[in-house]
Amino acid sequence: MSAGTFTPSPGAAPLARMIGAQAAFETRMLLRNGEQLLLTIVIPSLLLVLFSTVDIIDTGAGDPVDFLAPGVLALAVMSTAFTGQAIATGFERRYGVLKRLGASPLPRWGLMCAKTLSVLVTEILQITLLALIAFALGWSPEGNPLSVLLLLALGTAAFSGLGLLMAGTLRAEATLAAANLVFLLLLVGGGVIVPLDRFPAGAESVLALLPISALSGGLRDVLRDGAALPWSELGILTVWAVLGLGAAARFFRWE
């Protein structure tokens, strides 16, 4: 081949490169969205600072930030993996974006992998920022970091499954309303800010089975109380992850 002569080589890019490019695009879109930033970063940060510095809610013995920081970390995971992902994916489905991406060389399972990577990158940014704020407020975490990572991974899987299930079965407007409503309800009744033992005994038993309660309670057991592995909370999150991801794979509609 002589200099300056090029031979066309049509074809898709390697799969890993396609997934990486789509994940980077999804992350940029998320971080450019002011409403999503409010939900994923601003609200958890404000809640952490407010309730750690103002004596509004009785969080029990010890420094309030030691109770609040694990709950706010769980809230950050839910805001990104469930609420933010459900809303964004729901409107992508409505506007035909998912249909067009589904016809691209990137396979549909690759698109889901890219969305998952985007969620994980966003969560790393959230957790880093919230941890720095908590440390500035006097947080003194304990426990095994591997246990924390396992809880966060299972929590992400559980909330991602539920978010994709909602986005893939409801209309975009209904997803927007339902995801925000669920976020508010679980913020109040999921042990994030208000301890579950402040609720009536019957309600406490039911609320403890929610994924946000299991994640916030498990993180609190490890980071505040120094527990090794909170098996009960891990079991609850595993069940939610299996059910949520399984239902999303079965019922998700691309258009």
Coordinates of N, CA, C and O in Angstrom, one line a residue, residues 96-232:
G96 N -37.6 7.3 22.6 CA -37.1 6.4 21.6 C -35.6 6.3 21.6 O -35.0 5.6 20.7
V97 N -34.9 6.8 22.6 CA -33.4 6.7 22.7 C -33.0 5.2 22.9 O -32.1 4.7 22.2
L98 N -33.7 4.5 23.8 CA -33.4 3.1 24.0 C -33.6 2.3 22.8 O -32.8 1.4 22.5
K99 N -34.6 2.6 22.1 CA -34.9 1.8 20.8 C -33.8 2.0 19.8 O -33.4 1.0 19.2
R100 N -33.3 3.2 19.7 CA -32.3 3.5 18.7 C -30.9 2.9 19.2 O -30.2 2.3 18.4
L101 N -30.7 3.0 20.5 CA -29.4 2.3 21.0 C -29.5 0.8 20.9 O -28.5 0.2 20.6
G102 N -30.7 0.3 21.0 CA -30.9 -1.2 20.9 C -30.6 -1.7 19.5 O -30.3 -2.8 19.3
A103 N -30.7 -0.8 18.5 CA -30.4 -1.1 17.1 C -29.0 -0.9 16.7 O -28.6 -1.1 15.6
S104 N -28.2 -0.3 17.6 CA -26.8 0.0 17.4 C -25.9 -1.3 17.6 O -26.4 -2.3 18.1
P105 N -24.6 -1.2 17.2 CA -23.8 -2.4 17.4 C -23.6 -2.8 18.9 O -23.3 -3.9 19.2
L106 N -23.9 -1.8 19.8 CA -23.8 -2.1 21.2 C -25.0 -3.0 21.6 O -26.1 -2.6 21.5
P107 N -24.7 -4.2 22.1 CA -25.9 -5.1 22.5 C -26.6 -4.5 23.7 O -26.1 -3.7 24.4
R108 N -27.8 -4.9 23.9 CA -28.6 -4.4 24.9 C -28.1 -4.7 26.3 O -28.1 -3.9 27.2
W109 N -27.5 -5.9 26.5 CA -26.9 -6.2 27.7 C -25.6 -5.3 28.0 O -25.3 -4.9 29.1
G110 N -25.0 -4.9 26.9 CA -23.9 -4.0 27.0 C -24.3 -2.6 27.4 O -23.6 -1.9 28.2
L111 N -25.5 -2.2 26.9 CA -26.0 -0.9 27.3 C -26.3 -0.9 28.8 O -26.1 0.1 29.6
M112 N -26.9 -2.0 29.3 CA -27.2 -2.1 30.8 C -25.9 -2.1 31.6 O -25.8 -1.5 32.7
C113 N -24.8 -2.7 31.0 CA -23.5 -2.7 31.7 C -23.0 -1.3 31.8 O -22.4 -0.8 32.8
A114 N -23.2 -0.5 30.7 CA -22.7 0.9 30.6 C -23.5 1.7 31.7 O -22.9 2.6 32.4
K115 N -24.8 1.5 31.8 CA -25.6 2.2 32.7 C -25.1 1.9 34.2 O -25.1 2.8 35.0
T116 N -24.8 0.6 34.4 CA -24.4 0.2 35.7 C -23.0 0.8 36.0 O -22.8 1.3 37.2
L117 N -22.1 0.9 35.1 CA -20.8 1.5 35.3 C -21.0 3.0 35.6 O -20.3 3.6 36.5
S118 N -21.9 3.7 34.9 CA -22.2 5.1 35.2 C -22.7 5.3 36.6 O -22.3 6.2 37.3
V119 N -23.6 4.4 37.0 CA -24.1 4.5 38.4 C -23.0 4.3 39.4 O -22.9 5.1 40.4
L120 N -22.1 3.4 39.2 CA -21.0 3.1 40.1 C -20.0 4.3 40.2 O -19.6 4.7 41.3
V121 N -19.7 4.9 39.0 CA -18.8 6.1 39.0 C -19.4 7.2 39.8 O -18.8 7.9 40.6
T122 N -20.7 7.4 39.6 CA -21.4 8.5 40.3 C -21.5 8.2 41.8 O -21.3 9.1 42.6
E123 N -21.7 7.0 42.2 CA -21.7 6.6 43.6 C -20.3 6.8 44.2 O -20.3 7.3 45.4
I124 N -19.3 6.5 43.5 CA -17.9 6.8 44.1 C -17.7 8.3 44.4 O -17.2 8.6 45.4
L125 N -18.2 9.1 43.5 CA -18.1 10.6 43.7 C -18.9 11.0 44.9 O -18.5 11.8 45.7
Q126 N -20.2 10.5 44.9 CA -21.0 10.8 46.1 C -20.4 10.4 47.4 O -20.4 11.2 48.3
I127 N -20.0 9.1 47.5 CA -19.6 8.6 48.7 C -18.3 9.3 49.2 O -18.1 9.6 50.4
T128 N -17.4 9.6 48.2 CA -16.2 10.4 48.6 C -16.5 11.7 49.2 O -16.0 12.1 50.2
L129 N -17.4 12.5 48.5 CA -17.8 13.8 49.0 C -18.5 13.7 50.4 O -18.2 14.5 51.3
L130 N -19.5 12.8 50.5 CA -20.2 12.7 51.8 C -19.3 12.2 52.9 O -19.4 12.7 54.0
A131 N -18.3 11.3 52.6 CA -17.4 10.9 53.6 C -16.5 12.1 54.1 O -16.2 12.2 55.3
L132 N -16.1 12.9 53.2 CA -15.3 14.1 53.5 C -16.1 15.0 54.4 O -15.5 15.6 55.4
I133 N -17.3 15.2 54.1 CA -18.2 16.1 54.9 C -18.4 15.5 56.3 O -18.3 16.2 57.3
A134 N -18.6 14.2 56.3 CA -18.8 13.5 57.6 C -17.5 13.6 58.5 O -17.6 13.8 59.7
F135 N -16.4 13.4 57.9 CA -15.1 13.5 58.6 C -15.0 14.9 59.2 O -14.5 15.1 60.3
A136 N -15.3 15.9 58.4 CA -15.2 17.3 58.9 C -16.2 17.6 60.0 O -15.9 18.4 60.9
L137 N -17.3 16.8 60.1 CA -18.2 16.9 61.2 C -17.9 16.1 62.4 O -18.6 16.0 63.4
G138 N -16.7 15.3 62.3 CA -16.3 14.5 63.5 C -16.6 13.1 63.4 O -16.6 12.4 64.4
W139 N -16.9 12.6 62.2 CA -17.3 11.1 62.1 C -16.1 10.3 62.3 O -14.9 10.5 61.9
S140 N -16.3 9.2 63.1 CA -15.2 8.2 63.4 C -15.7 6.8 63.0 O -16.1 6.0 63.9
P141 N -15.6 6.4 61.7 CA -16.1 5.1 61.3 C -15.2 4.0 61.8 O -14.0 4.1 62.1
E142 N -15.8 2.8 62.0 CA -15.1 1.6 62.4 C -15.4 0.5 61.4 O -16.0 0.8 60.3
G143 N -15.1 -0.7 61.7 CA -15.5 -1.9 60.9 C -14.6 -2.2 59.7 O -13.6 -1.5 59.4
N144 N -14.9 -3.2 59.0 CA -14.2 -3.8 57.9 C -14.6 -3.1 56.6 O -15.8 -3.2 56.2
P145 N -13.7 -2.4 55.8 CA -14.1 -1.8 54.6 C -14.7 -2.8 53.6 O -15.5 -2.4 52.8
L146 N -14.2 -4.0 53.6 CA -14.8 -5.0 52.6 C -16.3 -5.3 52.9 O -17.0 -5.5 52.0
S147 N -16.6 -5.3 54.2 CA -18.1 -5.4 54.5 C -18.9 -4.3 54.0 O -20.0 -4.4 53.5
V148 N -18.3 -3.1 54.1 CA -19.0 -1.9 53.6 C -19.1 -2.0 52.0 O -20.2 -1.7 51.5
L149 N -18.1 -2.4 51.3 CA -18.2 -2.5 49.9 C -19.2 -3.6 49.5 O -19.9 -3.4 48.5
L150 N -19.3 -4.7 50.2 CA -20.3 -5.7 49.9 C -21.7 -5.2 50.1 O -22.6 -5.4 49.2
L151 N -21.9 -4.4 51.2 CA -23.2 -3.8 51.4 C -23.6 -2.9 50.3 O -24.7 -2.9 49.8
L152 N -22.6 -2.0 49.9 CA -22.9 -1.0 48.9 C -23.2 -1.7 47.5 O -24.0 -1.2 46.8
A153 N -22.4 -2.8 47.2 CA -22.6 -3.5 46.0 C -24.0 -4.1 45.9 O -24.7 -4.0 44.9
L154 N -24.4 -4.8 47.0 CA -25.7 -5.4 47.0 C -26.8 -4.4 47.0 O -27.9 -4.6 46.3
G155 N -26.6 -3.3 47.7 CA -27.6 -2.2 47.7 C -27.8 -1.6 46.3 O -28.9 -1.3 45.8
T156 N -26.6 -1.4 45.6 CA -26.7 -0.9 44.2 C -27.4 -1.8 43.3 O -28.3 -1.4 42.5
A157 N -27.1 -3.1 43.4 CA -27.8 -4.1 42.6 C -29.3 -4.1 42.9 O -30.1 -4.2 41.9
A158 N -29.7 -4.1 44.1 CA -31.1 -4.1 44.5 C -31.8 -2.9 44.0 O -32.9 -3.0 43.3
F159 N -31.3 -1.7 44.2 CA -31.9 -0.5 43.7 C -31.9 -0.3 42.2 O -32.8 0.2 41.6
S160 N -30.8 -0.8 41.6 CA -30.8 -0.7 40.1 C -31.9 -1.6 39.5 O -32.5 -1.2 38.5
G161 N -32.1 -2.8 40.0 CA -33.1 -3.6 39.5 C -34.5 -3.0 39.7 O -35.3 -3.0 38.7
L162 N -34.8 -2.4 40.8 CA -36.1 -1.8 41.0 C -36.2 -0.6 40.1 O -37.3 -0.3 39.6
G163 N -35.2 0.2 40.0 CA -35.2 1.4 39.1 C -35.5 1.0 37.7 O -36.3 1.6 37.0
L164 N -34.8 0.0 37.2 CA -35.0 -0.4 35.8 C -36.3 -1.0 35.6 O -37.0 -0.9 34.5
L165 N -36.8 -1.8 36.6 CA -38.2 -2.3 36.5 C -39.2 -1.2 36.4 O -40.1 -1.3 35.5
M166 N -39.1 -0.2 37.2 CA -40.0 0.9 37.1 C -39.9 1.6 35.8 O -41.0 1.9 35.1
A167 N -38.7 1.9 35.3 CA -38.5 2.6 34.1 C -39.0 1.9 32.9 O -39.4 2.5 31.9
G168 N -38.9 0.5 32.9 CA -39.2 -0.3 31.8 C -40.6 -0.7 31.7 O -41.0 -1.4 30.7
T169 N -41.4 -0.4 32.7 CA -42.8 -0.8 32.7 C -43.8 0.3 32.8 O -45.0 0.2 32.4
L170 N -43.4 1.5 33.3 CA -44.4 2.6 33.5 C -44.1 3.7 32.5 O -43.0 3.7 31.9
R171 N -45.1 4.5 32.3 CA -44.9 5.7 31.4 C -43.9 6.6 32.1 O -43.7 6.6 33.3
A172 N -43.2 7.5 31.3 CA -42.1 8.3 31.9 C -42.6 9.2 32.9 O -42.0 9.4 34.0
E173 N -43.8 9.8 32.7 CA -44.4 10.8 33.7 C -44.7 10.0 35.0 O -44.5 10.5 36.1
A174 N -45.2 8.8 34.9 CA -45.6 8.0 36.0 C -44.3 7.6 36.8 O -44.2 7.6 38.0
T175 N -43.2 7.3 36.0 CA -42.0 6.9 36.6 C -41.4 8.1 37.4 O -40.9 8.0 38.5
L176 N -41.5 9.3 36.8 CA -41.0 10.5 37.5 C -41.7 10.7 38.8 O -41.0 11.0 39.9
A177 N -43.0 10.7 38.8 CA -43.8 10.9 40.1 C -43.5 9.8 41.1 O -43.3 10.0 42.3
A178 N -43.6 8.5 40.6 CA -43.4 7.4 41.5 C -42.0 7.3 42.1 O -41.9 7.1 43.3
A179 N -41.0 7.6 41.3 CA -39.6 7.5 41.8 C -39.4 8.5 42.9 O -38.7 8.3 43.9
N180 N -39.8 9.8 42.7 CA -39.7 10.8 43.7 C -40.5 10.6 44.9 O -40.0 10.8 46.0
L181 N -41.7 10.0 44.7 CA -42.5 9.7 45.9 C -41.8 8.6 46.8 O -41.8 8.7 48.0
V182 N -41.4 7.6 46.1 CA -40.7 6.5 46.8 C -39.4 7.0 47.5 O -39.2 6.6 48.7
F183 N -38.7 7.9 46.9 CA -37.5 8.5 47.5 C -37.9 9.2 48.8 O -37.2 9.0 49.8
L184 N -38.9 10.0 48.8 CA -39.3 10.7 50.0 C -39.8 9.8 51.1 O -39.5 10.0 52.2
L185 N -40.6 8.8 50.7 CA -41.2 7.9 51.7 C -40.1 7.1 52.3 O -40.1 6.9 53.6
L186 N -39.1 6.6 51.5 CA -38.0 5.8 52.1 C -37.0 6.7 52.9 O -36.4 6.2 53.8
L187 N -36.9 7.9 52.5 CA -36.1 8.9 53.3 C -36.6 9.0 54.7 O -35.9 9.0 55.7
V188 N -38.0 9.0 54.8 CA -38.6 9.2 56.2 C -38.7 7.9 56.9 O -38.4 7.8 58.1
G189 N -39.0 6.8 56.2 CA -39.3 5.5 56.9 C -38.3 4.4 56.7 O -38.6 3.3 57.0
G190 N -37.1 4.8 56.2 CA -36.1 3.8 55.9 C -34.9 3.8 56.8 O -33.9 3.2 56.5
G191 N -35.0 4.4 58.0 CA -34.0 4.4 58.9 C -32.8 5.3 58.6 O -31.7 5.2 59.1
V192 N -33.0 6.2 57.6 CA -31.9 7.1 57.1 C -31.7 8.2 58.1 O -30.5 8.4 58.6
I193 N -32.7 8.9 58.5 CA -32.6 10.0 59.4 C -33.3 9.7 60.8 O -32.8 10.0 61.8
V194 N -34.4 9.0 60.7 CA -35.2 8.7 61.9 C -34.9 7.2 62.2 O -35.2 6.3 61.4
P195 N -34.4 6.9 63.4 CA -34.2 5.5 63.8 C -35.5 4.7 63.7 O -36.6 5.2 64.0
L196 N -35.4 3.4 63.2 CA -36.6 2.6 63.1 C -37.3 2.3 64.4 O -38.5 2.1 64.4
D197 N -36.5 2.3 65.5 CA -37.1 2.0 66.8 C -38.0 3.2 67.3 O -38.7 3.1 68.3
R198 N -38.1 4.3 66.5 CA -39.0 5.4 66.9 C -40.4 5.1 66.3 O -41.4 5.8 66.6
F199 N -40.5 4.1 65.4 CA -41.8 3.7 64.9 C -42.5 2.6 65.7 O -41.8 1.9 66.5
P200 N -43.8 2.5 65.6 CA -44.5 1.4 66.4 C -43.9 0.0 66.0 O -43.4 -0.2 64.9
A201 N -44.0 -0.9 66.9 CA -43.3 -2.2 66.8 C -43.7 -2.9 65.5 O -42.9 -3.5 64.8
G202 N -45.0 -2.9 65.2 CA -45.5 -3.6 63.9 C -44.9 -2.9 62.7 O -44.4 -3.6 61.8
A203 N -44.9 -1.6 62.7 CA -44.4 -0.9 61.5 C -42.9 -1.1 61.4 O -42.3 -1.2 60.3
E204 N -42.2 -1.1 62.6 CA -40.7 -1.3 62.6 C -40.3 -2.6 61.9 O -39.4 -2.7 61.1
S205 N -41.1 -3.7 62.2 CA -40.8 -5.0 61.6 C -40.9 -5.0 60.1 O -40.1 -5.6 59.4
V206 N -41.9 -4.3 59.6 CA -42.1 -4.2 58.2 C -41.1 -3.3 57.5 O -40.5 -3.7 56.5
L207 N -40.8 -2.2 58.1 CA -39.9 -1.2 57.5 C -38.5 -1.8 57.5 O -37.7 -1.5 56.6
A208 N -38.2 -2.7 58.4 CA -36.8 -3.3 58.5 C -36.6 -4.2 57.3 O -35.4 -4.5 56.9
L209 N -37.6 -4.6 56.5 CA -37.5 -5.5 55.4 C -37.2 -4.7 54.1 O -37.0 -5.3 53.1
L210 N -37.3 -3.3 54.2 CA -37.1 -2.5 53.0 C -35.6 -2.5 52.6 O -34.8 -2.6 53.5
P211 N -35.3 -2.4 51.3 CA -33.8 -2.4 51.0 C -33.1 -1.2 51.6 O -31.9 -1.3 51.9
I212 N -33.7 0.0 51.7 CA -33.0 1.2 52.2 C -32.8 0.9 53.7 O -31.7 1.3 54.2
S213 N -33.7 0.3 54.4 CA -33.5 0.0 55.8 C -32.4 -1.0 56.0 O -31.6 -0.9 56.9
A214 N -32.3 -2.0 55.2 CA -31.3 -3.0 55.3 C -29.9 -2.4 55.0 O -28.9 -2.7 55.7
L215 N -29.9 -1.5 54.0 CA -28.6 -0.9 53.6 C -28.1 0.0 54.7 O -26.9 0.0 55.1
S216 N -29.0 0.9 55.1 CA -28.6 1.9 56.2 C -28.3 1.2 57.5 O -27.3 1.5 58.2
G217 N -29.1 0.2 57.8 CA -28.8 -0.5 59.1 C -27.6 -1.3 59.0 O -26.8 -1.4 60.0
G218 N -27.3 -2.0 57.9 CA -26.1 -2.8 57.8 C -24.9 -1.9 57.8 O -23.9 -2.2 58.5
L219 N -24.9 -0.7 57.1 CA -23.8 0.2 57.1 C -23.5 0.7 58.5 O -22.4 0.9 59.0
R220 N -24.6 1.0 59.3 CA -24.5 1.5 60.6 C -23.9 0.4 61.5 O -23.1 0.7 62.4
D221 N -24.3 -0.8 61.4 CA -23.8 -1.9 62.2 C -22.2 -2.0 62.0 O -21.5 -2.3 63.0
V222 N -21.8 -1.8 60.7 CA -20.4 -2.0 60.5 C -19.6 -0.7 60.9 O -18.6 -0.8 61.6
L223 N -20.1 0.5 60.4 CA -19.3 1.7 60.5 C -19.4 2.3 61.9 O -18.5 3.0 62.3
R224 N -20.5 2.1 62.6 CA -20.7 2.7 63.9 C -20.4 1.6 65.0 O -19.7 2.0 66.0
D225 N -20.9 0.4 64.8 CA -20.7 -0.6 65.9 C -19.6 -1.6 65.7 O -19.3 -2.4 66.5
G226 N -18.9 -1.5 64.5 CA -17.8 -2.4 64.3 C -18.2 -3.8 64.0 O -17.3 -4.7 64.2
A227 N -19.4 -4.1 63.5 CA -19.8 -5.5 63.2 C -19.0 -6.0 62.1 O -18.5 -5.3 61.2
A228 N -18.8 -7.3 62.0 CA -18.0 -7.9 60.9 C -18.9 -8.0 59.7 O -18.6 -7.3 58.7
L229 N -19.9 -8.9 59.6 CA -20.8 -9.0 58.5 C -22.2 -9.0 59.0 O -22.6 -10.0 59.7
P230 N -23.0 -8.0 58.7 CA -24.5 -8.0 59.1 C -25.3 -9.0 58.3 O -25.9 -8.6 57.3
W231 N -25.3 -10.2 58.6 CA -25.9 -11.3 57.7 C -27.3 -11.0 57.4 O -27.8 -11.3 56.3
S232 N -28.1 -10.6 58.4 CA -29.5 -10.3 58.2 C -29.7 -9.3 57.1 O -30.5 -9.5 56.2

